Coordinates of C-alpha atoms and ligand atoms in Angstrom, one line a residue:
Chain A
M1 CA 50.7 33.0 2.0
G2 CA 47.8 35.2 3.2
S3 CA 46.1 35.7 -0.1
N4 CA 47.1 32.4 -1.6
K5 CA 44.2 31.1 -3.8
I6 CA 43.6 27.5 -4.7
Y7 CA 41.2 26.3 -7.4
F8 CA 39.4 23.8 -5.1
Y9 CA 36.1 23.3 -6.8
P10 CA 36.2 22.6 -10.6
I11 CA 33.2 23.6 -12.7
W12 CA 31.6 20.1 -12.9
L13 CA 31.8 19.8 -9.1
R14 CA 30.1 23.2 -8.6
I15 CA 27.4 22.3 -11.1
W16 CA 26.8 19.0 -9.3
H17 CA 26.8 20.8 -6.0
G18 CA 24.3 23.4 -7.1
F19 CA 21.8 20.9 -8.5
N20 CA 22.3 18.6 -5.5
A21 CA 21.8 21.4 -2.9
I22 CA 18.6 22.7 -4.5
G23 CA 17.3 19.2 -5.2
I24 CA 17.9 18.0 -1.7
I25 CA 16.3 21.0 -0.1
V26 CA 13.2 20.4 -2.3
L27 CA 13.3 16.7 -1.3
I28 CA 13.5 17.6 2.4
I29 CA 10.7 20.0 2.3
T30 CA 8.3 17.9 0.2
G31 CA 9.4 14.8 2.1
I32 CA 8.5 16.2 5.5
S33 CA 5.3 17.6 4.1
M34 CA 4.2 14.2 2.8
Q35 CA 5.3 12.4 5.9
A36 CA 3.4 14.8 8.1
S37 CA 0.7 15.4 5.5
I38 CA -0.5 18.5 7.2
E39 CA -4.0 19.0 5.9
S40 CA -3.7 22.7 5.0
S41 CA 0.0 22.7 4.3
L42 CA 1.3 25.1 1.7
I43 CA 1.9 22.3 -0.7
A44 CA -1.0 20.0 -1.8
F45 CA -0.2 16.4 -1.4
N46 CA -0.1 15.5 -5.0
T47 CA 2.0 18.6 -5.8
A48 CA 4.4 17.4 -3.1
V49 CA 4.5 13.9 -4.6
N50 CA 5.2 15.3 -8.0
L51 CA 7.9 17.7 -6.8
H52 CA 9.5 15.0 -4.7
N53 CA 9.7 12.7 -7.8
V54 CA 11.2 15.4 -10.0
A55 CA 13.7 16.5 -7.5
G56 CA 14.6 12.9 -6.8
I57 CA 15.4 12.3 -10.5
I58 CA 17.5 15.5 -10.6
V59 CA 19.5 14.4 -7.5
S60 CA 20.0 10.9 -8.8
L61 CA 21.3 12.1 -12.2
S62 CA 23.6 14.7 -10.6
Y63 CA 24.8 12.0 -8.3
L64 CA 26.2 10.3 -11.4
V65 CA 28.2 13.4 -12.2
F66 CA 29.6 13.4 -8.6
F67 CA 30.4 9.7 -8.7
F68 CA 32.1 9.5 -12.1
G69 CA 33.7 13.0 -11.6
N70 CA 35.4 11.7 -8.5
L71 CA 36.2 8.4 -10.2
F72 CA 37.9 9.9 -13.1
T73 CA 39.4 13.2 -11.9
K74 CA 41.9 13.8 -9.1
N75 CA 39.2 15.4 -7.0
G76 CA 38.4 11.8 -5.9
R77 CA 41.6 11.4 -3.9
Y78 CA 40.4 14.0 -1.4
Y79 CA 37.9 11.4 -0.3
L80 CA 40.4 8.7 0.4
I81 CA 40.6 7.9 4.1
K82 CA 44.0 7.0 5.6
I83 CA 44.2 3.9 7.8
S84 CA 46.8 5.4 10.1
G85 CA 45.2 7.5 12.8
F86 CA 41.8 6.4 11.6
L87 CA 40.3 7.6 14.9
K88 CA 42.9 9.9 16.2
R89 CA 42.8 12.4 13.3
P90 CA 39.0 13.1 13.4
V91 CA 39.1 13.2 17.2
K92 CA 41.9 15.8 17.1
Q93 CA 39.8 17.9 14.7
A94 CA 36.8 17.6 16.9
Y95 CA 38.8 18.7 19.8
Y96 CA 39.9 21.7 17.8
Y97 CA 36.3 22.6 17.0
A98 CA 35.1 22.1 20.6
W99 CA 38.0 23.7 22.5
G100 CA 41.1 24.5 20.6
M101 CA 39.7 27.2 18.3
F102 CA 38.6 29.2 21.3
H103 CA 41.9 28.9 23.0
G104 CA 44.2 30.2 20.3
M105 CA 45.1 26.8 18.9
S106 CA 45.7 26.8 15.2
A107 CA 43.9 24.3 12.9
P108 CA 45.6 20.9 13.2
Y109 CA 45.0 20.1 9.5
P110 CA 45.3 23.3 7.5
L111 CA 43.9 23.1 4.0
S112 CA 46.3 23.0 1.1
E113 CA 46.4 21.6 -2.5
K114 CA 47.0 18.2 -0.9
R115 CA 44.3 18.5 1.7
K116 CA 40.9 20.0 0.8
F117 CA 39.0 18.5 3.8
N118 CA 39.9 18.2 7.4
P119 CA 39.6 14.6 8.7
L120 CA 36.2 15.1 10.3
Q121 CA 34.8 16.8 7.3
K122 CA 36.1 14.0 5.1
Y123 CA 34.5 11.3 7.2
F124 CA 31.2 13.1 7.0
Y125 CA 31.4 13.6 3.3
V126 CA 32.3 10.0 2.6
I127 CA 29.5 8.7 4.8
V128 CA 26.9 11.0 3.2
M129 CA 28.1 10.7 -0.4
Y130 CA 28.9 7.1 -0.5
M131 CA 26.4 5.6 1.9
A132 CA 23.4 7.9 2.7
V133 CA 22.8 9.4 -0.7
P134 CA 23.2 6.1 -2.6
L135 CA 20.9 4.4 -0.2
V136 CA 18.3 7.1 -0.5
I137 CA 18.5 7.0 -4.3
V138 CA 18.2 3.2 -4.4
S139 CA 15.3 3.0 -1.9
G140 CA 13.7 6.0 -3.7
I141 CA 13.8 4.2 -7.0
A142 CA 12.3 1.1 -5.4
L143 CA 9.4 3.1 -4.0
F144 CA 8.9 4.7 -7.3
F145 CA 8.6 1.3 -8.9
P146 CA 7.1 -0.7 -6.0
E147 CA 6.7 -3.8 -8.2
L148 CA 10.5 -4.2 -8.1
I149 CA 10.5 -4.8 -4.4
I150 CA 10.7 -8.2 -2.9
E151 CA 7.4 -8.8 -1.1
K152 CA 8.7 -10.4 2.1
V153 CA 12.0 -10.2 3.8
F154 CA 11.7 -12.8 6.6
A155 CA 8.6 -11.6 8.5
F156 CA 8.9 -8.1 7.2
S157 CA 7.4 -6.6 4.2
G158 CA 9.9 -5.4 1.7
I159 CA 8.1 -2.2 1.0
S160 CA 8.0 -1.1 4.6
I161 CA 11.7 -1.8 5.1
T162 CA 12.4 0.2 2.0
A163 CA 10.3 3.0 3.2
V164 CA 11.9 3.0 6.6
V165 CA 15.4 3.0 5.1
H166 CA 14.4 5.8 2.8
S167 CA 13.0 8.0 5.6
A168 CA 15.9 7.2 7.9
M169 CA 18.6 8.1 5.3
G170 CA 16.6 11.2 4.3
F171 CA 16.6 12.3 7.9
F172 CA 20.3 11.7 8.2
I173 CA 21.0 13.8 5.2
S174 CA 18.8 16.6 6.6
I175 CA 20.9 16.6 9.8
F176 CA 24.1 16.5 7.7
L177 CA 22.9 19.5 5.8
V178 CA 22.3 21.5 9.0
I179 CA 25.8 20.7 10.3
H180 CA 27.3 21.1 6.8
L181 CA 25.9 24.7 6.5
Y182 CA 27.1 25.6 10.0
V183 CA 30.6 24.2 9.6
A184 CA 30.9 25.8 6.2
S185 CA 30.5 29.1 8.0
I186 CA 33.6 28.5 10.0
G187 CA 36.3 30.1 7.9
K188 CA 38.2 33.2 7.5
S189 CA 34.9 35.0 7.5
P190 CA 31.5 33.3 7.7
A191 CA 30.7 33.9 4.0
E192 CA 34.1 32.8 2.7
N193 CA 33.4 29.1 2.0
F194 CA 30.1 29.9 0.4
K195 CA 31.8 32.2 -2.0
S196 CA 34.3 29.5 -2.8
I197 CA 31.7 26.8 -3.7
I198 CA 30.3 29.3 -6.2
S199 CA 33.5 30.8 -7.7
G200 CA 35.7 27.7 -7.3
W201 CA 38.5 29.6 -5.7
H202 CA 39.5 29.1 -2.1
H203 CA 41.6 31.5 -0.1
V204 CA 44.0 29.6 2.2
Chain B
M1 CA -55.8 -51.0 30.5
K2 CA -57.3 -51.1 27.0
L3 CA -56.5 -47.5 26.7
H4 CA -53.0 -48.2 27.8
S5 CA -52.4 -50.9 25.2
S6 CA -53.7 -48.7 22.4
D7 CA -51.4 -46.0 23.7
N8 CA -48.6 -48.5 23.5
S9 CA -49.3 -49.4 19.9
K10 CA -49.5 -45.7 19.1
T11 CA -46.0 -45.1 20.4
L12 CA -44.8 -48.1 18.5
K13 CA -46.3 -46.7 15.3
M14 CA -44.7 -43.4 16.1
N15 CA -41.4 -45.1 16.6
H16 CA -41.7 -46.7 13.2
R17 CA -42.5 -43.4 11.7
F18 CA -39.6 -41.9 13.5
I19 CA -37.2 -44.6 12.2
G20 CA -38.7 -44.0 8.7
V21 CA -37.9 -40.3 8.9
L22 CA -34.4 -41.0 10.2
L23 CA -33.9 -43.5 7.3
I24 CA -35.1 -40.9 4.7
L25 CA -32.9 -38.3 6.3
W26 CA -29.9 -40.7 6.3
I27 CA -30.5 -41.5 2.7
G28 CA -30.9 -37.8 2.1
V29 CA -27.6 -37.0 3.7
W30 CA -26.0 -39.9 1.9
S31 CA -27.3 -38.8 -1.5
L32 CA -26.3 -35.2 -0.6
K33 CA -22.8 -36.5 -0.1
A34 CA -22.9 -38.0 -3.6
Q35 CA -24.0 -34.6 -4.8
S36 CA -21.1 -32.8 -3.2
Y37 CA -19.7 -29.9 -5.3
E38 CA -16.3 -31.5 -5.1
N39 CA -17.3 -34.5 -7.2
A40 CA -18.6 -32.4 -10.1
S41 CA -18.7 -35.1 -12.8
Q42 CA -21.1 -37.1 -10.6
H43 CA -23.3 -34.2 -9.6
Q44 CA -26.7 -34.0 -11.2
C45 CA -26.2 -30.4 -12.3
L46 CA -22.5 -29.8 -12.2
K47 CA -21.8 -32.6 -14.7
C48 CA -23.0 -30.0 -17.1
H49 CA -22.7 -26.7 -15.2
S50 CA -19.0 -27.0 -14.4
K51 CA -17.8 -27.8 -17.9
N52 CA -17.4 -25.9 -21.2
S53 CA -19.5 -28.6 -23.1
Y54 CA -22.3 -30.9 -22.1
T55 CA -23.9 -34.0 -23.4
Y56 CA -27.6 -34.7 -23.4
M57 CA -29.9 -37.3 -24.8
N58 CA -31.8 -36.1 -27.8
T59 CA -35.0 -38.1 -27.4
V60 CA -36.3 -37.1 -30.8
K61 CA -33.3 -38.3 -32.7
G62 CA -32.7 -41.0 -30.1
K63 CA -29.0 -40.3 -29.7
E64 CA -26.6 -38.4 -27.5
E65 CA -25.5 -35.0 -28.6
H66 CA -22.7 -32.7 -27.5
R67 CA -23.0 -28.9 -27.2
L68 CA -21.0 -26.0 -26.0
M69 CA -22.1 -24.6 -22.6
N70 CA -22.9 -20.9 -22.2
P71 CA -19.8 -19.7 -20.4
Y72 CA -21.9 -17.6 -18.0
F73 CA -23.6 -20.7 -16.8
V74 CA -20.3 -22.5 -16.0
L75 CA -20.0 -22.4 -12.2
D76 CA -16.7 -22.1 -10.2
T77 CA -17.0 -25.2 -8.1
V78 CA -13.9 -24.4 -6.0
A79 CA -15.3 -21.0 -5.1
M80 CA -18.7 -22.6 -4.4
A81 CA -17.2 -25.2 -2.1
S82 CA -15.8 -22.4 0.1
G83 CA -18.6 -20.0 -0.2
V84 CA -21.0 -19.2 2.7
H85 CA -23.7 -21.3 1.1
K86 CA -21.7 -24.4 0.6
Q87 CA -24.1 -26.4 2.7
F88 CA -26.8 -25.9 0.1
D89 CA -27.4 -28.1 -2.9
C90 CA -28.5 -26.5 -6.2
T91 CA -32.1 -27.6 -5.8
D92 CA -32.4 -25.9 -2.4
C93 CA -32.5 -22.7 -4.2
H94 CA -33.4 -23.7 -7.8
S95 CA -36.4 -25.8 -8.7
S96 CA -35.9 -29.5 -8.6
E97 CA -37.4 -29.6 -12.1
Y98 CA -34.0 -28.5 -13.4
A99 CA -32.9 -32.1 -12.9
S100 CA -34.2 -32.9 -16.3
Y101 CA -32.8 -31.5 -19.5
P102 CA -33.8 -29.7 -21.7
H103 CA -34.9 -27.5 -18.8
N104 CA -38.5 -26.5 -18.8
G105 CA -38.7 -23.0 -20.3
N106 CA -41.1 -21.8 -17.6
L107 CA -38.4 -22.3 -15.0
K108 CA -36.9 -19.0 -16.2
L109 CA -39.9 -17.3 -14.7
E110 CA -39.3 -18.8 -11.3
P111 CA -38.7 -16.1 -8.7
M112 CA -35.4 -16.5 -6.8
N113 CA -34.9 -15.7 -3.2
S114 CA -33.0 -12.5 -2.4
C115 CA -30.5 -12.3 0.4
L116 CA -33.1 -10.5 2.6
D117 CA -35.7 -13.2 1.9
C118 CA -33.6 -15.7 3.9
H119 CA -31.5 -13.4 6.1
G120 CA -33.9 -10.6 6.9
G121 CA -34.9 -10.6 10.5
D122 CA -32.9 -13.7 11.4
E123 CA -31.2 -13.2 14.7
S124 CA -28.4 -15.6 13.9
F125 CA -27.1 -13.2 11.2
A126 CA -27.7 -10.1 13.3
S127 CA -24.0 -9.1 13.3
Y128 CA -24.2 -8.7 9.5
H129 CA -27.0 -6.1 9.8
F130 CA -28.7 -7.2 6.6
E131 CA -31.5 -4.8 7.0
R132 CA -29.2 -1.8 7.5
V133 CA -27.2 -3.0 4.5
E134 CA -30.3 -3.0 2.4
E135 CA -31.3 0.4 3.6
E136 CA -27.9 1.8 2.6
F137 CA -27.9 0.0 -0.7
K138 CA -31.3 1.6 -1.5
K139 CA -29.6 5.0 -1.3
S140 CA -26.8 4.0 -3.8
V141 CA -26.4 5.2 -7.3
H142 CA -27.0 1.7 -8.6
Y143 CA -30.4 1.3 -6.9
K144 CA -31.5 4.8 -7.8
A145 CA -30.7 4.2 -11.5
Y146 CA -32.1 0.7 -11.8
G147 CA -34.3 -0.1 -8.8
D148 CA -34.9 -3.7 -8.1
N149 CA -33.3 -4.8 -11.3
F150 CA -30.0 -4.1 -9.6
S151 CA -30.2 -6.8 -6.9
C152 CA -27.7 -7.8 -4.3
S153 CA -26.7 -10.7 -6.6
K154 CA -25.3 -8.2 -9.1
C155 CA -22.4 -7.9 -6.7
H156 CA -22.7 -10.9 -4.5
S157 CA -23.1 -14.2 -6.2
Q158 CA -25.2 -16.4 -4.0
H159 CA -23.1 -19.3 -5.3
T160 CA -19.7 -18.1 -4.3
Y161 CA -20.0 -15.2 -1.8
M162 CA -17.5 -15.2 1.1
A163 CA -17.4 -12.7 3.8
T164 CA -13.8 -11.9 3.1
A165 CA -13.4 -8.6 4.8
R166 CA -14.6 -10.1 8.0
N167 CA -12.5 -13.2 7.9
S168 CA -9.3 -12.5 6.0
S169 CA -6.2 -11.0 7.6
S170 CA -4.7 -9.9 4.4
V171 CA -5.5 -6.4 3.1
K172 CA -4.5 -7.5 -0.3
D173 CA -7.0 -10.4 -0.4
I174 CA -9.8 -8.2 1.0
V175 CA -9.1 -5.5 -1.6
D176 CA -8.8 -8.0 -4.4
Y177 CA -12.1 -9.8 -3.5
S178 CA -14.0 -6.6 -3.1
N179 CA -12.7 -4.8 -6.2
K180 CA -13.3 -7.9 -8.4
M181 CA -17.0 -7.4 -7.6
C182 CA -17.0 -4.0 -9.1
L183 CA -14.6 -4.7 -11.9
S184 CA -16.6 -7.8 -13.0
C185 CA -19.1 -5.3 -14.3
H186 CA -17.3 -2.0 -14.6
S187 CA -14.5 -3.4 -16.8
D188 CA -16.8 -6.0 -18.5
M189 CA -18.6 -4.4 -21.4
K190 CA -21.2 -7.2 -21.8
K191 CA -22.2 -7.4 -18.2
Y192 CA -22.3 -3.6 -17.9
Q193 CA -24.5 -3.3 -20.9
L194 CA -26.8 -6.0 -19.6
V195 CA -27.6 -3.7 -16.7
S196 CA -27.4 -0.3 -18.3
G197 CA -27.8 -0.6 -22.1
H198 CA -25.0 1.8 -22.7
E199 CA -21.2 1.6 -22.8
N200 CA -19.1 1.6 -19.7
P201 CA -16.7 4.5 -19.1
Q202 CA -13.0 3.6 -19.3
L203 CA -12.1 3.3 -15.6
V204 CA -8.4 3.9 -16.3
K205 CA -9.2 7.2 -18.0
V206 CA -11.7 8.3 -15.4
H207 CA -9.1 7.8 -12.7
D208 CA -6.1 9.1 -14.6
W209 CA -5.7 11.9 -12.0
L210 CA -4.6 9.2 -9.5
P211 CA -0.9 8.4 -9.7
N212 CA 0.3 4.8 -9.4
Q213 CA -3.3 3.8 -10.3
E214 CA -2.6 0.1 -10.5
L215 CA -0.9 0.2 -7.1
H216 CA -3.8 2.0 -5.6
F217 CA -6.4 -0.4 -7.0
Q218 CA -4.4 -3.2 -5.5
H219 CA -4.2 -1.6 -2.1
V220 CA -7.5 0.3 -1.6
R221 CA -11.0 -0.8 -2.4
C222 CA -13.2 1.1 -4.8
I223 CA -15.7 1.6 -2.0
E224 CA -13.0 3.5 0.0
C225 CA -13.5 6.4 -2.3
H226 CA -17.0 5.8 -3.5
T227 CA -18.9 5.4 -0.3
E228 CA -19.3 7.3 2.9
V229 CA -18.0 5.3 5.9
T230 CA -20.7 4.3 8.3
D231 CA -19.4 3.3 11.7
S232 CA -22.1 0.8 12.4
L233 CA -21.6 -1.2 9.3
M234 CA -18.6 -3.3 8.3
V235 CA -19.0 -2.4 4.7
S236 CA -20.7 0.7 3.5
H237 CA -23.1 0.0 0.8
N238 CA -24.1 3.5 -0.2
I239 CA -22.2 4.0 -3.5
L240 CA -22.3 7.8 -4.0
A241 CA -22.5 9.7 -7.2
K242 CA -19.2 10.3 -8.8
E243 CA -19.2 14.0 -7.9
Q244 CA -19.0 12.9 -4.2
A245 CA -16.2 10.5 -4.7
L246 CA -13.1 11.0 -2.7
K247 CA -10.3 12.8 -4.5
N248 CA -8.4 14.4 -1.7
C249 CA -5.2 12.4 -1.2
V250 CA -4.7 13.5 2.4
E251 CA -7.9 11.7 3.5
C252 CA -5.8 8.5 3.2
H253 CA -2.3 9.8 3.3
S254 CA -2.3 11.2 6.8
A255 CA -1.8 10.1 10.3
D256 CA -5.6 9.8 10.9
S257 CA -6.2 8.2 7.6
K258 CA -9.7 7.5 6.5
L259 CA -8.6 3.9 5.8
K260 CA -8.3 3.4 9.6
A261 CA -12.1 3.7 9.8
S262 CA -12.8 1.5 6.8
L263 CA -10.3 -0.9 5.3
Y264 CA -8.3 -1.2 8.5
K265 CA -11.1 -1.3 11.0
Y266 CA -11.6 -5.0 10.7
Q267 CA -10.5 -6.5 13.9
N268 CA -8.1 -9.0 12.4
L269 CA -6.2 -6.2 10.8
Q270 CA -6.5 -3.7 13.5
K271 CA -4.0 -5.2 15.8
R272 CA -1.3 -4.4 13.4
S273 CA -2.1 -0.8 12.6
E274 CA -2.9 0.3 16.0
D275 CA 0.4 0.4 17.8
G276 CA 2.8 2.3 15.8
G277 CA 5.9 0.5 16.9
L278 CA 8.8 0.0 14.6
L279 CA 8.1 -3.7 14.3
S280 CA 4.5 -3.3 13.4
V281 CA 5.5 -0.7 10.8
L282 CA 8.0 -3.1 9.3
S283 CA 5.6 -6.1 9.1
N284 CA 2.8 -4.3 7.4
E285 CA 2.0 -5.3 3.9
S286 CA 1.3 -1.9 2.7
Y287 CA 3.2 1.3 3.2
I288 CA 1.0 4.3 2.8
I289 CA 2.9 7.5 2.7
G290 CA 1.9 9.7 5.6
T291 CA 0.1 7.1 7.7
H292 CA 2.8 5.0 9.4
Q293 CA 4.3 7.5 11.7
S294 CA 5.9 5.7 14.4
P295 CA 5.7 8.0 17.5
L296 CA 9.0 6.6 18.8
L297 CA 10.9 7.4 15.6
Q298 CA 9.3 10.7 15.4
L299 CA 10.3 11.6 18.9
A300 CA 13.9 10.4 18.3
S301 CA 14.2 12.5 15.2
I302 CA 12.9 15.6 16.9
I303 CA 15.3 15.1 19.8
I304 CA 18.3 14.6 17.5
F305 CA 17.3 17.6 15.5
L306 CA 17.0 19.8 18.6
A307 CA 20.3 18.5 20.0
V308 CA 22.1 19.5 16.7
V309 CA 20.5 22.9 16.8
A310 CA 21.5 23.4 20.4
G311 CA 25.0 22.4 19.6
I312 CA 25.2 24.9 16.8
V313 CA 23.8 27.7 18.9
I314 CA 26.2 27.1 21.8
H315 CA 29.1 26.8 19.4
S316 CA 28.3 30.0 17.6
M317 CA 28.0 31.8 21.0
F318 CA 31.5 30.7 21.8
R319 CA 32.6 31.9 18.3
I320 CA 31.1 35.3 18.9
F321 CA 32.1 35.9 22.5
K322 CA 35.3 33.9 22.9
K323 CA 37.2 35.5 20.0
Ligands
HEM1 C1 22.1 25.2 0.4 C2 22.7 24.1 0.6 C3 24.2 23.9 0.6 C4 25.2 24.9 0.7 C5 25.0 26.4 0.9 C6 26.5 24.2 0.7 C7 27.7 24.8 0.8 C8 28.9 24.2 0.6 C9 30.2 24.8 0.7 C10 30.4 26.2 1.2 C11 31.1 23.9 0.4 C12 32.6 24.2 0.4 C13 33.2 24.2 1.7 C14 33.3 22.8 2.3 O1 33.9 21.9 1.7 O2 32.9 22.6 3.5 C15 30.5 22.7 0.1 C16 31.1 21.5 -0.3 C17 30.5 20.3 -0.3 N1 29.1 20.0 -0.1 FE1 27.7 21.4 0.2 N2 26.2 22.8 0.5 C18 24.9 22.6 0.5 C19 24.3 21.4 0.3 C20 24.9 20.2 0.2 C21 24.2 18.9 0.2 C22 22.7 18.7 0.3 C23 25.2 18.0 0.1 C24 25.1 16.4 0.0 C25 24.1 15.8 0.3 C26 26.5 18.6 0.0 C27 27.7 18.0 -0.1 C28 28.9 18.7 -0.2 C29 30.2 18.0 -0.5 C30 30.4 16.5 -0.7 C31 31.1 19.0 -0.6 C32 32.6 18.9 -0.9 C33 32.7 18.9 -2.4 C34 34.1 18.7 -2.9 O3 34.9 19.7 -2.7 O4 34.5 17.6 -3.4 N3 26.3 20.0 0.1 N4 29.1 22.9 0.2

């Protein structure tokens, strides 16, 4: 069992993940730079705008790979959330991270061919990939073509709401990324998971 | 006693005169009413000057003739009726001899009043600082190139001018009104050549370094980039040479945006851009990247970020020491 290897990350998924990771990092850096618009920042404002646009297009296109890949291959089933234990399962996993793993408890949801993500991880991935990223893409496209936006939504201006949604979701994804990177380092060894997302093979 | 009676008859005469003046005034007001811009077809000038064609009596042939009107002499009566000079009738500014047609050719030579002729030194318009405006205008590229031939009227029609920046609460309207003044010439070859005698540069090409050009021209005024902001004036009038125009995006796209000292300084707009609360951000018409940083949201995001980092640090400590 010790050196059992599972092919967790098919090639299309790794390609998506690579483009997505680089793209989102560029988006975060240029996004913060534009938002803060630090006068003498490393990136000139219009360079930041251009980079942000290009990276946004790359992330949007690669999102299509992710979306249809999971729609048409069996990788998609890892994202299905079970109704039973909807709350109990992630809480159990959180308990393991916060307490159990330091007290000799073994992982409550060990990974296998059937289960690539533990429940907490699954929830996070679903929220990020099926809510935050799509929202950021849609609002980003709207800001790219502002003439598409409805001028007034009740008393609020459409463009401002769009902008706030865009920034809020961007912020959420940034926070996700930090947690994602840290949690990915919890494995057999800290580098283990990172090797897997590049090679495709996961040691269970 | 005698003196007294003659005094009496004098006051009586005065009263008669007074009534006469009143009567003339009343008739004047009444006829002014008949002359109102709204009722163009009845107006002695607008019956011709608000239409694309006009009719006049050819006294030589002894019959009525129809002609096309010079489109530049067709006035916008709607805009006139809401302009600052709506109280005036045409002949307050133009010679009353215009009442007859064909107009007397010598009327072309008639000098017209400039803004300063009427407004200069008048206390009731002090808040507009006409003298300072003129001073600034005389430093502008336009005045330097063409002197008095470039009058205030090249931008401000005395017929229709409205102090939009001062009175409107919509950034879009202010921008639109202001930019139309510049574009009426800079994107109109005929009018431009009338002033300069050479062709106008293509504005779209000149500004092609600016992304989302159309969006920018709808949301910022030309003068935002082409003048230096003077705090004491509502509207800077010193149009600078193109080399000195603003090209640096961050001047606008930053927390202390230049726009706050110009476009957004008008009191009616200021209320909205001053407090950075979420609601005021959401109700703004424009969203300018970089400017609307709500302090509250910023603080919240920093706290969340630090909390996450702290959680990770503590967790990794446990992972290192507890294993
Ligand atoms: C440098 C940046 C990144 C690194 C190093 C990284 C690393 C990893 C690693 C090691 C895995 C496999 C282990 C696991 O499932 O936890 C993984 C999977 C995943 N990552 Fe990332 N990641 C990065 C950025 C991102 C970003 C920006 C997103 C989304 C916005 C993201 C979404 C995902 C998803 C959804 C999976 C699961 C894919 C699947 O197996 O179906 N990652 N990442």
